[in-house]
Short mmCIF file of C-alpha atoms in Angstrom, two decimals:
data_model
loop_
_atom_site.label_atom_id
_atom_site.label_comp_id
_atom_site.label_asym_id
_atom_site.label_seq_id
_atom_site.Cartn_x
_atom_site.Cartn_y
_atom_site.Cartn_z
CA UNK A 1 -4.49 18.09 -30.24
CA UNK A 2 -7.91 19.18 -28.92
CA UNK A 3 -9.25 18.55 -25.41
CA UNK A 4 -11.16 15.40 -26.51
CA UNK A 5 -8.00 13.82 -27.90
CA UNK A 6 -5.94 14.88 -24.88
CA UNK A 7 -8.48 13.17 -22.63
CA UNK A 8 -8.43 10.07 -24.79
CA UNK A 9 -4.61 9.87 -24.98
CA UNK A 10 -4.07 10.45 -21.27
CA UNK A 11 -7.04 8.47 -19.97
CA UNK A 12 -8.06 11.45 -17.80
CA UNK A 13 -11.66 12.75 -18.16
CA UNK A 14 -11.97 16.23 -19.74
CA UNK A 15 -13.67 17.66 -16.64
CA UNK A 16 -10.73 16.49 -14.50
CA UNK A 17 -8.22 17.98 -16.97
CA UNK A 18 -10.07 21.32 -16.75
CA UNK A 19 -9.83 21.14 -12.95
CA UNK A 20 -6.05 20.49 -13.17
CA UNK A 21 -5.74 23.45 -15.60
CA UNK A 22 -7.59 25.75 -13.14
CA UNK A 23 -5.40 24.48 -10.26
CA UNK A 24 -2.24 25.15 -12.27
CA UNK A 25 -1.06 21.52 -12.34
CA UNK A 26 -1.04 21.44 -16.14
CA UNK A 27 0.21 24.36 -18.26
CA UNK A 28 -2.46 26.05 -20.40
CA UNK A 29 -2.71 24.97 -24.01
CA UNK A 30 -2.09 27.32 -26.95
CA UNK A 31 -5.34 29.22 -27.48
CA UNK A 32 -6.60 29.02 -31.05
CA UNK A 33 -9.86 30.86 -30.25
CA UNK A 34 -11.35 32.21 -26.98
CA UNK A 35 -12.96 28.80 -26.35
CA UNK A 36 -10.49 26.41 -27.89
CA UNK A 37 -6.93 25.44 -27.11
CA UNK A 38 -4.40 23.11 -28.63
CA UNK A 39 -2.41 20.66 -26.52
CA UNK A 40 0.76 18.66 -27.19
CA UNK A 41 2.26 15.32 -26.17
CA UNK A 42 3.96 17.10 -23.25
CA UNK A 43 0.46 17.67 -21.82
CA UNK A 44 -0.25 13.93 -22.11
CA UNK A 45 2.95 13.09 -20.22
CA UNK A 46 2.24 15.69 -17.54
CA UNK A 47 -1.25 14.26 -17.00
CA UNK A 48 0.12 10.73 -16.62
CA UNK A 49 2.71 12.02 -14.15
CA UNK A 50 -0.01 13.77 -12.11
CA UNK A 51 -2.11 10.57 -12.02
CA UNK A 52 0.94 8.57 -10.85
CA UNK A 53 1.69 11.09 -8.08
CA UNK A 54 -1.95 11.08 -6.92
CA UNK A 55 -2.67 7.34 -7.26
CA UNK A 56 0.66 5.68 -6.50
CA UNK A 57 2.25 8.36 -4.37
CA UNK A 58 -0.94 9.23 -2.51
CA UNK A 59 -0.08 12.93 -2.78
CA UNK A 60 -2.76 15.59 -2.30
CA UNK A 61 -3.59 18.10 -5.05
CA UNK A 62 -1.68 20.82 -3.18
CA UNK A 63 1.38 18.54 -2.80
CA UNK A 64 1.24 17.76 -6.52
CA UNK A 65 1.18 21.53 -7.15
CA UNK A 66 4.40 21.94 -5.07
CA UNK A 67 6.00 19.15 -7.07
CA UNK A 68 4.93 20.62 -10.41
CA UNK A 69 6.22 24.07 -9.42
CA UNK A 70 9.55 22.48 -8.47
CA UNK A 71 9.71 20.76 -11.88
CA UNK A 72 8.75 23.88 -13.84
CA UNK A 73 11.12 26.21 -11.97
CA UNK A 74 14.03 23.74 -12.05
CA UNK A 75 14.56 23.81 -8.28
CA UNK A 76 18.19 22.95 -7.33
CA UNK A 77 18.77 19.25 -6.60
CA UNK A 78 19.34 19.51 -2.87
CA UNK A 79 16.23 21.65 -2.17
CA UNK A 80 13.97 19.50 -4.30
CA UNK A 81 14.58 16.41 -2.21
CA UNK A 82 12.45 17.98 0.49
CA UNK A 83 9.65 18.40 -2.05
CA UNK A 84 10.14 14.84 -3.34
CA UNK A 85 9.96 13.53 0.23
CA UNK A 86 6.57 15.11 0.69
CA UNK A 87 4.90 11.70 0.39
CA UNK A 88 6.59 10.25 3.48
CA UNK A 89 3.90 8.84 5.68
CA UNK A 90 4.49 9.97 9.24
CA UNK A 91 2.17 8.48 11.84
CA UNK A 92 -0.52 10.93 12.83
CA UNK A 93 -1.20 11.81 16.44
CA UNK A 94 1.09 12.95 19.15
CA UNK A 95 4.20 11.01 19.96
CA UNK A 96 4.82 10.54 23.66
CA UNK A 97 7.88 12.61 24.78
CA UNK A 98 9.58 9.58 26.27
CA UNK A 99 9.01 7.52 23.10
CA UNK A 100 10.29 10.42 20.98
CA UNK A 101 13.52 10.72 22.99
CA UNK A 102 14.03 6.96 22.79
CA UNK A 103 13.42 6.95 19.00
CA UNK A 104 15.75 9.90 18.34
CA UNK A 105 18.55 8.27 20.38
CA UNK A 106 18.12 5.00 18.47
CA UNK A 107 18.16 6.84 15.14
CA UNK A 108 21.26 8.83 16.12
CA UNK A 109 23.05 5.62 17.08
CA UNK A 110 22.26 4.01 13.72
CA UNK A 111 23.09 7.18 11.77
CA UNK A 112 26.50 7.32 13.41
CA UNK A 113 27.18 3.70 12.45
CA UNK A 114 26.31 4.26 8.76
CA UNK A 115 27.82 7.77 8.58
CA UNK A 116 24.69 9.90 8.22
CA UNK A 117 24.03 13.35 9.66
CA UNK A 118 20.63 13.78 11.30
CA UNK A 119 18.78 17.09 10.92
CA UNK A 120 15.99 16.90 13.55
CA UNK A 121 13.57 19.16 11.60
CA UNK A 122 13.80 17.24 8.30
CA UNK A 123 10.73 15.38 7.06
CA UNK A 124 12.60 12.08 6.88
CA UNK A 125 13.83 12.43 10.48
CA UNK A 126 10.34 13.36 11.71
CA UNK A 127 8.85 10.40 9.84
CA UNK A 128 11.49 8.03 11.23
CA UNK A 129 11.03 9.21 14.81
CA UNK A 130 7.25 8.78 14.42
CA UNK A 131 7.63 5.29 12.95
CA UNK A 132 10.18 4.07 15.51
CA UNK A 133 7.96 5.38 18.33
CA UNK A 134 4.99 3.56 16.83
CA UNK A 135 6.88 0.24 16.76
CA UNK A 136 7.55 0.77 20.46
CA UNK A 137 4.02 1.95 21.33
CA UNK A 138 2.43 -1.17 19.86
CA UNK A 139 4.94 -3.44 21.62
CA UNK A 140 7.09 -4.40 18.64
CA UNK A 141 10.38 -2.66 19.37
CA UNK A 142 12.18 -6.03 19.12
CA UNK A 143 11.55 -5.78 15.37
CA UNK A 144 14.01 -2.88 15.29
CA UNK A 145 16.98 -5.12 16.14
CA UNK A 146 17.88 -5.18 12.46
CA UNK A 147 17.54 -1.41 12.00
CA UNK A 148 21.23 -0.91 11.23
CA UNK A 149 21.13 -3.67 8.59
CA UNK A 150 18.13 -2.04 6.87
CA UNK A 151 19.87 1.36 7.08
CA UNK A 152 22.87 -0.12 5.23
CA UNK A 153 20.58 -1.45 2.49
CA UNK A 154 18.87 1.96 2.30
CA UNK A 155 22.29 3.62 1.90
CA UNK A 156 23.09 1.28 -1.01
CA UNK A 157 19.76 2.07 -2.67
CA UNK A 158 20.25 5.82 -2.16
CA UNK A 159 23.70 5.73 -3.78
CA UNK A 160 22.13 4.41 -6.99
CA UNK A 161 19.11 6.74 -6.64
CA UNK A 162 21.24 9.87 -6.51
CA UNK A 163 23.72 8.66 -9.15
CA UNK A 164 20.80 8.02 -11.56
CA UNK A 165 19.79 11.68 -11.34
CA UNK A 166 22.90 12.60 -13.28
CA UNK A 167 22.23 10.29 -16.24
CA UNK A 168 22.65 12.64 -19.21
CA UNK A 169 20.69 10.56 -21.75
CA UNK A 170 17.26 11.88 -20.83
CA UNK A 171 15.52 15.06 -22.00
CA UNK A 172 13.64 15.31 -18.69
CA UNK A 173 14.72 17.64 -15.97
CA UNK A 174 16.72 16.26 -13.04
CA UNK A 175 13.86 17.53 -10.90
CA UNK A 176 11.25 15.39 -12.61
CA UNK A 177 13.46 12.32 -12.35
CA UNK A 178 14.04 12.95 -8.64
CA UNK A 179 10.29 13.17 -8.01
CA UNK A 180 9.39 10.11 -10.07
CA UNK A 181 12.30 8.15 -8.63
CA UNK A 182 11.22 8.93 -5.10
CA UNK A 183 7.46 8.52 -5.37
CA UNK A 184 7.33 5.54 -7.74
CA UNK A 185 10.68 4.23 -6.46
CA UNK A 186 9.39 3.76 -2.91
CA UNK A 187 6.33 1.85 -4.14
CA UNK A 188 8.54 -0.20 -6.48
CA UNK A 189 10.91 -1.25 -3.69
CA UNK A 190 7.99 -2.23 -1.43
CA UNK A 191 6.52 -4.41 -4.18
CA UNK A 192 9.91 -6.03 -4.91
CA UNK A 193 10.38 -6.69 -1.19
CA UNK A 194 6.94 -8.33 -0.94
CA UNK A 195 7.69 -10.57 -3.91
CA UNK A 196 11.01 -11.46 -2.26
CA UNK A 197 9.24 -12.19 1.06
CA UNK A 198 6.85 -14.59 -0.66
CA UNK A 199 9.74 -16.40 -2.29
CA UNK A 200 11.71 -16.49 0.97
CA UNK A 201 8.68 -17.75 2.94
CA UNK A 202 8.05 -20.49 0.37
CA UNK A 203 11.67 -21.56 0.72
CA UNK A 204 11.33 -21.80 4.51
CA UNK A 205 7.74 -22.95 5.03
CA UNK A 206 6.67 -24.02 1.53
CA UNK B 1 -10.38 -0.39 32.78
CA UNK B 2 -13.53 1.49 31.70
CA UNK B 3 -14.15 3.04 28.26
CA UNK B 4 -12.97 6.50 29.41
CA UNK B 5 -9.62 5.12 30.54
CA UNK B 6 -9.26 2.96 27.43
CA UNK B 7 -9.79 6.09 25.31
CA UNK B 8 -7.28 8.01 27.37
CA UNK B 9 -4.62 5.27 27.30
CA UNK B 10 -4.93 4.59 23.57
CA UNK B 11 -5.47 8.17 22.40
CA UNK B 12 -8.51 7.04 20.40
CA UNK B 13 -11.84 8.88 21.04
CA UNK B 14 -14.54 6.77 22.74
CA UNK B 15 -16.95 7.22 19.78
CA UNK B 16 -14.28 5.82 17.44
CA UNK B 17 -13.61 2.88 19.78
CA UNK B 18 -17.35 2.09 19.78
CA UNK B 19 -17.29 2.14 15.97
CA UNK B 20 -14.31 -0.28 15.92
CA UNK B 21 -16.18 -2.54 18.40
CA UNK B 22 -19.27 -2.58 16.13
CA UNK B 23 -17.08 -3.32 13.10
CA UNK B 24 -15.39 -6.20 14.91
CA UNK B 25 -11.88 -4.69 14.80
CA UNK B 26 -11.55 -4.77 18.59
CA UNK B 27 -12.80 -7.70 20.70
CA UNK B 28 -15.68 -6.88 23.06
CA UNK B 29 -14.81 -6.07 26.65
CA UNK B 30 -15.98 -8.16 29.58
CA UNK B 31 -19.51 -6.99 30.38
CA UNK B 32 -19.96 -6.00 34.02
CA UNK B 33 -23.51 -4.73 33.46
CA UNK B 34 -25.71 -4.39 30.34
CA UNK B 35 -24.24 -0.92 29.71
CA UNK B 36 -20.73 -1.26 31.05
CA UNK B 37 -17.72 -3.30 30.01
CA UNK B 38 -14.22 -3.69 31.32
CA UNK B 39 -11.20 -3.52 29.00
CA UNK B 40 -7.57 -4.63 29.40
CA UNK B 41 -4.14 -3.53 28.20
CA UNK B 42 -4.55 -5.90 25.23
CA UNK B 43 -7.36 -3.60 24.05
CA UNK B 44 -4.98 -0.61 24.27
CA UNK B 45 -2.39 -2.41 22.14
CA UNK B 46 -4.98 -3.50 19.60
CA UNK B 47 -6.23 0.08 19.26
CA UNK B 48 -2.71 1.40 18.68
CA UNK B 49 -2.14 -1.33 16.09
CA UNK B 50 -5.36 -0.36 14.28
CA UNK B 51 -4.33 3.32 14.23
CA UNK B 52 -0.90 2.37 12.81
CA UNK B 53 -2.49 0.23 10.07
CA UNK B 54 -4.94 3.01 9.15
CA UNK B 55 -2.58 6.00 9.42
CA UNK B 56 0.81 4.62 8.40
CA UNK B 57 -0.32 1.71 6.24
CA UNK B 58 -3.17 3.61 4.61
CA UNK B 59 -5.38 0.51 4.93
CA UNK B 60 -9.17 0.80 4.71
CA UNK B 61 -11.42 -0.32 7.58
CA UNK B 62 -12.32 -3.47 5.66
CA UNK B 63 -8.64 -4.26 5.02
CA UNK B 64 -7.91 -3.77 8.73
CA UNK B 65 -10.73 -6.23 9.47
CA UNK B 66 -9.07 -8.85 7.20
CA UNK B 67 -5.78 -8.27 9.01
CA UNK B 68 -7.38 -8.54 12.45
CA UNK B 69 -9.19 -11.75 11.48
CA UNK B 70 -5.87 -13.18 10.26
CA UNK B 71 -4.25 -12.28 13.60
CA UNK B 72 -7.11 -13.68 15.71
CA UNK B 73 -7.41 -16.92 13.77
CA UNK B 74 -3.66 -17.48 13.59
CA UNK B 75 -3.57 -17.82 9.80
CA UNK B 76 -0.61 -19.93 8.58
CA UNK B 77 2.50 -17.90 7.70
CA UNK B 78 2.44 -18.40 3.95
CA UNK B 79 -1.24 -17.46 3.52
CA UNK B 80 -1.00 -14.41 5.73
CA UNK B 81 1.60 -12.76 3.50
CA UNK B 82 -1.16 -12.12 0.98
CA UNK B 83 -3.15 -10.38 3.72
CA UNK B 84 -0.08 -8.43 4.86
CA UNK B 85 0.55 -7.33 1.29
CA UNK B 86 -2.89 -5.81 1.10
CA UNK B 87 -1.41 -2.31 1.38
CA UNK B 88 0.60 -2.54 -1.83
CA UNK B 89 -0.25 0.47 -3.90
CA UNK B 90 -0.97 -0.60 -7.44
CA UNK B 91 -1.53 2.20 -9.92
CA UNK B 92 -5.23 2.64 -10.66
CA UNK B 93 -6.58 2.64 -14.17
CA UNK B 94 -6.10 0.24 -17.00
CA UNK B 95 -2.64 -0.77 -18.06
CA UNK B 96 -2.13 -0.83 -21.82
CA UNK B 97 -1.76 -4.45 -23.07
CA UNK B 98 1.54 -3.68 -24.77
CA UNK B 99 2.92 -1.99 -21.62
CA UNK B 100 1.73 -4.94 -19.51
CA UNK B 101 3.49 -7.50 -21.72
CA UNK B 102 6.67 -5.40 -21.65
CA UNK B 103 6.53 -5.04 -17.84
CA UNK B 104 5.89 -8.74 -17.25
CA UNK B 105 8.81 -9.70 -19.52
CA UNK B 106 11.12 -7.27 -17.67
CA UNK B 107 9.98 -8.63 -14.30
CA UNK B 108 10.47 -12.23 -15.42
CA UNK B 109 13.97 -11.43 -16.61
CA UNK B 110 14.90 -9.88 -13.24
CA UNK B 111 13.19 -12.65 -11.27
CA UNK B 112 15.20 -15.25 -13.13
CA UNK B 113 18.44 -13.40 -12.31
CA UNK B 114 17.69 -13.24 -8.56
CA UNK B 115 16.05 -16.69 -8.39
CA UNK B 116 12.41 -15.76 -7.74
CA UNK B 117 9.32 -17.51 -9.03
CA UNK B 118 6.65 -15.18 -10.42
CA UNK B 119 2.96 -15.99 -9.83
CA UNK B 120 1.11 -13.68 -12.27
CA UNK B 121 -2.06 -13.43 -10.12
CA UNK B 122 -0.25 -12.44 -6.88
CA UNK B 123 -0.79 -8.94 -5.51
CA UNK B 124 2.93 -8.16 -5.54
CA UNK B 125 3.25 -9.21 -9.19
CA UNK B 126 0.17 -7.18 -10.16
CA UNK B 127 1.53 -4.15 -8.31
CA UNK B 128 4.96 -4.53 -9.93
CA UNK B 129 3.52 -4.86 -13.43
CA UNK B 130 1.39 -1.75 -12.80
CA UNK B 131 4.36 0.23 -11.47
CA UNK B 132 6.78 -0.80 -14.22
CA UNK B 133 4.15 0.08 -16.85
CA UNK B 134 3.67 3.47 -15.21
CA UNK B 135 7.41 4.24 -15.38
CA UNK B 136 7.21 3.50 -19.10
CA UNK B 137 3.94 5.39 -19.70
CA UNK B 138 5.35 8.60 -18.21
CA UNK B 139 8.57 8.28 -20.21
CA UNK B 140 10.91 7.19 -17.41
CA UNK B 141 11.71 3.58 -18.30
CA UNK B 142 15.44 4.47 -18.26
CA UNK B 143 15.11 4.67 -14.47
CA UNK B 144 14.54 0.90 -14.47
CA UNK B 145 18.12 0.17 -15.59
CA UNK B 146 19.01 -0.58 -11.97
CA UNK B 147 15.97 -2.81 -11.37
CA UNK B 148 18.07 -5.94 -10.83
CA UNK B 149 20.24 -4.13 -8.27
CA UNK B 150 17.16 -3.00 -6.31
CA UNK B 151 15.75 -6.54 -6.54
CA UNK B 152 18.95 -7.86 -4.95
CA UNK B 153 18.62 -5.34 -2.09
CA UNK B 154 14.95 -6.32 -1.68
CA UNK B 155 15.98 -9.99 -1.47
CA UNK B 156 18.46 -9.15 1.31
CA UNK B 157 15.79 -7.20 3.22
CA UNK B 158 13.26 -10.04 2.78
CA UNK B 159 15.70 -12.61 4.16
CA UNK B 160 15.86 -10.67 7.44
CA UNK B 161 12.12 -9.92 7.36
CA UNK B 162 11.15 -13.59 7.18
CA UNK B 163 13.87 -14.73 9.62
CA UNK B 164 12.59 -12.19 12.18
CA UNK B 165 9.15 -13.84 12.14
CA UNK B 166 10.64 -16.84 13.89
CA UNK B 167 12.10 -14.89 16.82
CA UNK B 168 10.80 -16.85 19.80
CA UNK B 169 11.24 -14.12 22.43
CA UNK B 170 7.94 -12.37 21.78
CA UNK B 171 4.48 -13.20 23.13
CA UNK B 172 2.85 -11.85 19.96
CA UNK B 173 1.65 -14.10 17.25
CA UNK B 174 3.79 -14.61 14.17
CA UNK B 175 0.83 -13.22 12.25
CA UNK B 176 0.83 -9.91 14.08
CA UNK B 177 4.58 -9.54 13.58
CA UNK B 178 4.24 -10.28 9.86
CA UNK B 179 1.58 -7.60 9.49
CA UNK B 180 3.42 -4.97 11.52
CA UNK B 181 6.71 -5.80 9.82
CA UNK B 182 5.18 -5.41 6.38
CA UNK B 183 3.03 -2.32 6.90
CA UNK B 184 5.35 -0.33 9.17
CA UNK B 185 8.46 -1.94 7.65
CA UNK B 186 7.71 -0.55 4.18
CA UNK B 187 7.23 2.97 5.55
CA UNK B 188 10.39 2.59 7.67
CA UNK B 189 12.52 1.59 4.71
CA UNK B 190 11.19 4.48 2.61
CA UNK B 191 12.05 6.95 5.39
CA UNK B 192 15.55 5.45 5.85
CA UNK B 193 16.09 5.66 2.08
CA UNK B 194 15.04 9.33 2.02
CA UNK B 195 17.43 10.15 4.87
CA UNK B 196 20.18 8.30 2.97
CA UNK B 197 19.32 10.20 -0.25
CA UNK B 198 19.68 13.53 1.55
CA UNK B 199 23.06 12.52 2.92
CA UNK B 200 24.21 11.18 -0.45
CA UNK B 201 23.02 14.34 -2.26
CA UNK B 202 24.83 16.56 0.26
CA UNK B 203 28.01 14.56 -0.34
CA UNK B 204 27.71 15.06 -4.13
CA UNK B 205 26.19 18.52 -4.44
CA UNK B 206 26.77 19.78 -0.89
#
């Protein structure tokens, strides 16, 4: 298909598609003349994936590029999780040293209870330490009483998440499924939890 | 305390605090002269809360204002959930009618299994329909095979979330706890899930 049809099929304006092509987010089409290229349905899917990563995942263009490189180079499963976790929102600003030590100790306690190993430099650990410190800084550390319970639920979710990567019935790369599962999966769980909260609140206060 | 100390204690620049004061996000200090006001530790906490909502929750200034108004007016628990859910990330762009119908049918099926009532106009329903449609549009609807399982985990999380609102040992309003629990709680669960995924992946592919 030509650029006009690609834009129409994907819902992405042609000027934006050209920008993604220049930035290397979308592979070049097959050139049929110096000024014309032909695109396929795989370009449509790639464009929809990019829009989902930008809009739902809140990733930056350069983070999307890392993700796309990981997909195209078939990065091994364990390494790619660090790329997939790029959208973790860590609180900005400096964390007080005392708060940080408190948060890391709390996290280590919970990790031991659920059988996790903590790697202090990992993005997920950094994000958790930042979040736990923030709960404390704004005077809501009592809300962390159920942290171990939530960690157990997270472990159950992660078991399914990682098992689903091995499903053999899909033509997509494991890498692409890991990225989509993480970025859209986080948003999906939040939305399910909100729907559940509304139903639970109605039951109690309704 | 004076503005300089308030800025120092909260880590928020004085110019930014003045902007929040003009926008009504922070209550005015007690005026000691036409050009000077005195602030308290409740101003420090409010500023840290605002930073958490902006940075972690990704809320806009006008969404933070809605949240702050809900806190200050002690909005009833059931109504405030809609305010708290303001940070749900729904995919932008139009959802195809056919995809929307498919997503709503899938959601209704799952809701029936876990005993939820769906209100089509609610933010969480809109976000879910958008997300489920996106999974389908990018060719990953097979990843939704476990949707009911995730819904069950979300229901377990929500039970604790709503029960925690009633904890009587905190001087904060129920409203503030609902907001913090939702905005920071979503980010916290995502980070716990990522840590769990890394541990699960190491176990399998280690």
